[in-house]
mmCIF file of C-alpha atoms in Angstrom:
data_model
loop_
_atom_site.group_PDB
_atom_site.id
_atom_site.type_symbol
_atom_site.label_atom_id
_atom_site.label_comp_id
_atom_site.label_asym_id
_atom_site.label_seq_id
_atom_site.Cartn_x
_atom_site.Cartn_y
_atom_site.Cartn_z
ATOM 1 C CA PHE M 1 -5.674 21.923 -19.695
ATOM 2 C CA LEU M 2 -5.555 18.329 -20.891
ATOM 3 C CA THR M 3 -3.118 17.393 -18.124
ATOM 4 C CA THR M 4 -5.434 18.922 -15.518
ATOM 5 C CA ILE M 5 -8.408 17.089 -16.996
ATOM 6 C CA ARG M 6 -6.494 13.775 -17.081
ATOM 7 C CA ASN M 7 -5.361 14.184 -13.461
ATOM 8 C CA ASN M 8 -8.913 14.936 -12.308
ATOM 9 C CA VAL M 9 -10.317 11.975 -14.270
ATOM 10 C CA ASN M 10 -7.698 9.685 -12.701
ATOM 11 C CA ARG M 11 -8.499 11.027 -9.229
ATOM 12 C CA MET M 12 -12.248 10.518 -9.765
ATOM 13 C CA SER M 13 -11.668 7.025 -11.149
ATOM 14 C CA THR M 14 -9.657 6.097 -8.048
ATOM 15 C CA LEU M 15 -12.345 7.515 -5.764
ATOM 16 C CA VAL M 16 -15.137 5.583 -7.519
ATOM 17 C CA SER M 17 -13.093 2.369 -7.430
ATOM 18 C CA ASP M 18 -12.279 2.850 -3.725
ATOM 19 C CA LEU M 19 -15.910 3.590 -2.866
ATOM 20 C CA ALA M 20 -17.037 0.476 -4.759
ATOM 21 C CA ASP M 21 -14.477 -1.657 -2.905
ATOM 22 C CA ILE M 22 -15.508 -0.268 0.506
ATOM 23 C CA SER M 23 -19.166 -0.842 -0.346
ATOM 24 C CA ARG M 24 -18.515 -4.475 -1.388
ATOM 25 C CA ILE M 25 -16.395 -5.096 1.720
ATOM 26 C CA GLU M 26 -18.997 -3.638 4.097
ATOM 27 C CA SER M 27 -21.893 -5.463 2.452
ATOM 28 C CA GLY M 28 -20.011 -8.774 2.446
ATOM 29 C CA ASN M 29 -20.177 -8.978 -1.360
ATOM 30 C CA LEU M 30 -16.435 -8.894 -1.973
ATOM 31 C CA ARG M 31 -15.199 -12.390 -2.710
ATOM 32 C CA LEU M 32 -11.572 -13.383 -2.666
ATOM 33 C CA GLU M 33 -10.317 -15.894 -5.217
ATOM 34 C CA PRO M 34 -7.411 -17.601 -3.447
ATOM 35 C CA ARG M 35 -4.978 -19.824 -5.275
ATOM 36 C CA GLU M 36 -1.272 -20.622 -5.127
ATOM 37 C CA VAL M 37 0.550 -17.389 -5.998
ATOM 38 C CA PRO M 38 4.272 -16.661 -6.451
ATOM 39 C CA VAL M 39 4.536 -13.579 -4.225
ATOM 40 C CA TRP M 40 7.829 -12.512 -5.841
ATOM 41 C CA ASP M 41 6.055 -12.367 -9.209
ATOM 42 C CA VAL M 42 3.318 -10.077 -7.844
ATOM 43 C CA ILE M 43 5.935 -7.837 -6.183
ATOM 44 C CA ASP M 44 7.841 -7.580 -9.482
ATOM 45 C CA GLU M 45 4.603 -6.758 -11.317
ATOM 46 C CA VAL M 46 3.751 -3.951 -8.875
ATOM 47 C CA VAL M 47 7.320 -2.592 -8.934
ATOM 48 C CA VAL M 48 7.092 -2.328 -12.735
ATOM 49 C CA LEU M 49 3.639 -0.717 -12.445
ATOM 50 C CA THR M 50 4.861 1.923 -9.963
ATOM 51 C CA HIS M 51 8.272 2.454 -11.585
ATOM 52 C CA THR M 52 7.338 5.699 -13.351
ATOM 53 C CA GLN M 53 6.008 7.454 -10.250
ATOM 54 C CA VAL M 54 9.083 6.346 -8.256
ATOM 55 C CA ALA M 55 11.449 7.475 -11.030
ATOM 56 C CA ASP M 56 9.657 10.834 -11.331
ATOM 57 C CA LYS M 57 10.670 11.609 -7.727
ATOM 58 C CA LYS M 58 14.197 10.226 -8.221
ATOM 59 C CA GLN M 59 13.553 7.716 -5.447
ATOM 60 C CA THR M 60 15.356 4.416 -5.013
ATOM 61 C CA LEU M 61 13.184 1.291 -4.829
ATOM 62 C CA ILE M 62 14.961 -1.723 -3.367
ATOM 63 C CA VAL M 63 13.395 -5.191 -3.584
ATOM 64 C CA ASP M 64 14.735 -7.865 -1.236
ATOM 65 C CA ILE M 65 13.199 -11.316 -1.729
ATOM 66 C CA PRO M 66 14.966 -14.593 -0.888
ATOM 67 C CA ASN M 67 15.317 -17.119 -3.708
ATOM 68 C CA ASP M 68 13.620 -19.819 -1.642
ATOM 69 C CA LEU M 69 10.467 -17.832 -0.846
ATOM 70 C CA PRO M 70 7.548 -20.264 -1.182
ATOM 71 C CA LYS M 71 4.319 -19.518 -2.988
ATOM 72 C CA SER M 72 1.399 -18.172 -0.966
ATOM 73 C CA TRP M 73 -2.284 -19.107 -0.921
ATOM 74 C CA CYS M 74 -4.007 -15.786 -1.665
ATOM 75 C CA ASP M 75 -5.987 -13.716 -4.172
ATOM 76 C CA ARG M 76 -3.366 -12.523 -6.677
ATOM 77 C CA ASN M 77 -5.291 -9.403 -7.756
ATOM 78 C CA ARG M 78 -6.010 -8.300 -4.187
ATOM 79 C CA LEU M 79 -2.370 -8.901 -3.183
ATOM 80 C CA ALA M 80 -1.356 -6.671 -6.095
ATOM 81 C CA GLN M 81 -3.890 -4.058 -4.933
ATOM 82 C CA VAL M 82 -2.458 -4.107 -1.385
ATOM 83 C CA LEU M 83 1.134 -3.828 -2.601
ATOM 84 C CA THR M 84 0.261 -1.088 -5.090
ATOM 85 C CA ASN M 85 -1.395 0.936 -2.347
ATOM 86 C CA LEU M 86 1.487 0.545 0.110
ATOM 87 C CA ILE M 87 4.205 1.291 -2.465
ATOM 88 C CA SER M 88 2.217 4.233 -3.882
ATOM 89 C CA ASN M 89 1.752 5.650 -0.375
ATOM 90 C CA ALA M 90 5.470 5.240 0.329
ATOM 91 C CA ASN M 91 6.161 7.105 -2.900
ATOM 92 C CA LYS M 92 3.663 9.896 -2.163
ATOM 93 C CA TYR M 93 4.881 10.543 1.366
ATOM 94 C CA THR M 94 8.611 10.213 0.700
ATOM 95 C CA PRO M 95 10.431 13.279 -0.591
ATOM 96 C CA GLU M 96 12.377 13.414 -3.812
ATOM 97 C CA GLY M 97 15.525 11.280 -3.645
ATOM 98 C CA GLY M 98 14.155 9.101 -0.844
ATOM 99 C CA GLU M 99 14.271 5.344 -0.501
ATOM 100 C CA ILE M 100 11.578 2.649 -0.498
ATOM 101 C CA VAL M 101 12.346 -0.951 0.460
ATOM 102 C CA VAL M 102 10.070 -3.901 -0.300
ATOM 103 C CA GLN M 103 11.017 -7.104 1.459
ATOM 104 C CA ALA M 104 9.361 -10.514 1.756
ATOM 105 C CA ILE M 105 10.362 -13.285 4.152
ATOM 106 C CA LYS M 106 8.970 -16.613 5.282
ATOM 107 C CA THR M 107 7.958 -16.671 8.951
ATOM 108 C CA ASP M 108 6.738 -19.994 10.336
ATOM 109 C CA TRP M 109 3.864 -20.856 7.992
ATOM 110 C CA MET M 110 3.223 -17.382 6.553
ATOM 111 C CA ILE M 111 4.926 -14.905 4.285
ATOM 112 C CA GLN M 112 5.545 -11.464 5.757
ATOM 113 C CA VAL M 113 5.917 -8.476 3.445
ATOM 114 C CA LYS M 114 7.485 -5.191 4.514
ATOM 115 C CA VAL M 115 7.200 -1.837 2.719
ATOM 116 C CA GLN M 116 9.517 0.732 4.294
ATOM 117 C CA ASP M 117 10.192 4.363 3.445
ATOM 118 C CA ASN M 118 12.267 7.218 4.827
ATOM 119 C CA GLY M 119 9.512 9.750 4.226
ATOM 120 C CA LEU M 120 7.344 12.038 6.316
ATOM 121 C CA GLY M 121 6.353 9.568 9.011
ATOM 122 C CA MET M 122 3.308 10.083 11.213
ATOM 123 C CA THR M 123 2.459 11.738 14.489
ATOM 124 C CA GLN M 124 1.129 9.565 17.327
ATOM 125 C CA GLU M 125 -2.308 11.139 16.814
ATOM 126 C CA ASP M 126 -2.364 10.228 13.112
ATOM 127 C CA GLN M 127 -1.183 6.685 13.854
ATOM 128 C CA GLN M 128 -4.264 6.064 15.994
ATOM 129 C CA LYS M 129 -6.624 6.980 13.128
ATOM 130 C CA LEU M 130 -4.637 5.586 10.212
ATOM 131 C CA PHE M 131 -6.909 2.718 9.122
ATOM 132 C CA SER M 132 -10.151 4.739 9.511
ATOM 133 C CA LYS M 133 -12.223 5.403 6.412
ATOM 134 C CA PHE M 134 -11.640 8.815 4.842
ATOM 135 C CA PHE M 135 -8.837 9.673 7.289
ATOM 136 C CA ARG M 136 -6.370 12.242 5.995
ATOM 137 C CA SER M 137 -3.720 13.794 8.206
ATOM 138 C CA ALA M 138 -3.979 17.469 9.113
ATOM 139 C CA ASP M 139 -0.233 17.776 8.390
ATOM 140 C CA ASP M 140 0.204 20.271 5.534
ATOM 141 C CA ARG M 141 3.078 18.289 3.991
ATOM 142 C CA VAL M 142 0.947 15.139 3.914
ATOM 143 C CA ARG M 143 -2.021 17.009 2.430
ATOM 144 C CA GLU M 144 0.124 18.071 -0.543
ATOM 145 C CA ALA M 145 -0.213 14.502 -1.866
ATOM 146 C CA PRO M 146 -3.584 13.564 -3.374
ATOM 147 C CA GLY M 147 -5.655 10.837 -1.768
ATOM 148 C CA THR M 148 -9.152 9.727 -0.804
ATOM 149 C CA GLY M 149 -8.404 8.487 2.699
ATOM 150 C CA LEU M 150 -9.742 5.042 1.722
ATOM 151 C CA GLY M 151 -6.653 3.153 0.574
ATOM 152 C CA LEU M 152 -5.375 1.936 3.932
ATOM 153 C CA SER M 153 -8.871 1.084 5.159
ATOM 154 C CA ILE M 154 -9.393 -1.065 2.056
ATOM 155 C CA THR M 155 -5.905 -2.566 2.417
ATOM 156 C CA LYS M 156 -6.526 -3.535 6.049
ATOM 157 C CA ASN M 157 -9.897 -5.095 5.207
ATOM 158 C CA LEU M 158 -8.468 -7.096 2.284
ATOM 159 C CA ILE M 159 -5.593 -8.447 4.373
ATOM 160 C CA GLU M 160 -7.887 -9.403 7.250
ATOM 161 C CA MET M 161 -10.394 -11.037 4.877
ATOM 162 C CA ALA M 162 -7.535 -13.223 3.647
ATOM 163 C CA GLY M 163 -6.652 -14.213 7.224
ATOM 164 C CA GLY M 164 -3.584 -11.987 7.452
ATOM 165 C CA LYS M 165 -2.560 -9.112 9.685
ATOM 166 C CA ILE M 166 -1.234 -5.613 9.006
ATOM 167 C CA TRP M 167 0.705 -3.328 11.319
ATOM 168 C CA PHE M 168 3.172 -0.482 11.064
ATOM 169 C CA GLU M 169 5.918 1.473 12.768
ATOM 170 C CA SER M 170 6.377 5.167 12.121
ATOM 171 C CA GLU M 171 8.534 7.984 13.358
ATOM 172 C CA PHE M 172 7.480 11.536 12.563
ATOM 173 C CA ARG M 173 9.609 13.016 9.751
ATOM 174 C CA LYS M 174 11.779 9.884 9.608
ATOM 175 C CA GLY M 175 9.637 7.327 7.816
ATOM 176 C CA THR M 176 7.119 4.531 8.066
ATOM 177 C CA THR M 177 7.281 0.763 7.712
ATOM 178 C CA PHE M 178 4.188 -1.336 6.963
ATOM 179 C CA TYR M 179 4.175 -5.083 7.549
ATOM 180 C CA PHE M 180 1.561 -7.607 6.512
ATOM 181 C CA THR M 181 1.128 -11.363 6.406
#
């Protein structure tokens, strides 16, 4: 009973937090606090934070960051939020024993981050709606994983507020790769 209660409290807490973020974004009251940030440090922090959920599904999480990756001008907490959402989604929609790769590279004057999985992938129809608020796939295997349908909408808004871009590639039942700058 306590486990069920804890899981429901965590789910409600996530929903309230997501709704508050969407509300602040839409009202223009969300302020970013950019500063020079070591991206590799934020990636390491999020990998440690998500380690338990990845280990629970016996997944492999590979981090590939060059030693000469420069710092980025961004909001550290919001970058961590974006990475946490993308890695958590990769974990949720990748079966037990799957693989998640997080990579960061310097491209021209930006840093590009990639989060790749070999999970469920998406249909063309789902890909068109992916960043919409409250969107959840009709796919039964996707619906097995809990979610509010707000995470990717928030992620996209945060990245665009910071002057970056987000895009993805996905193949149904073969995996998805998200990229952002």
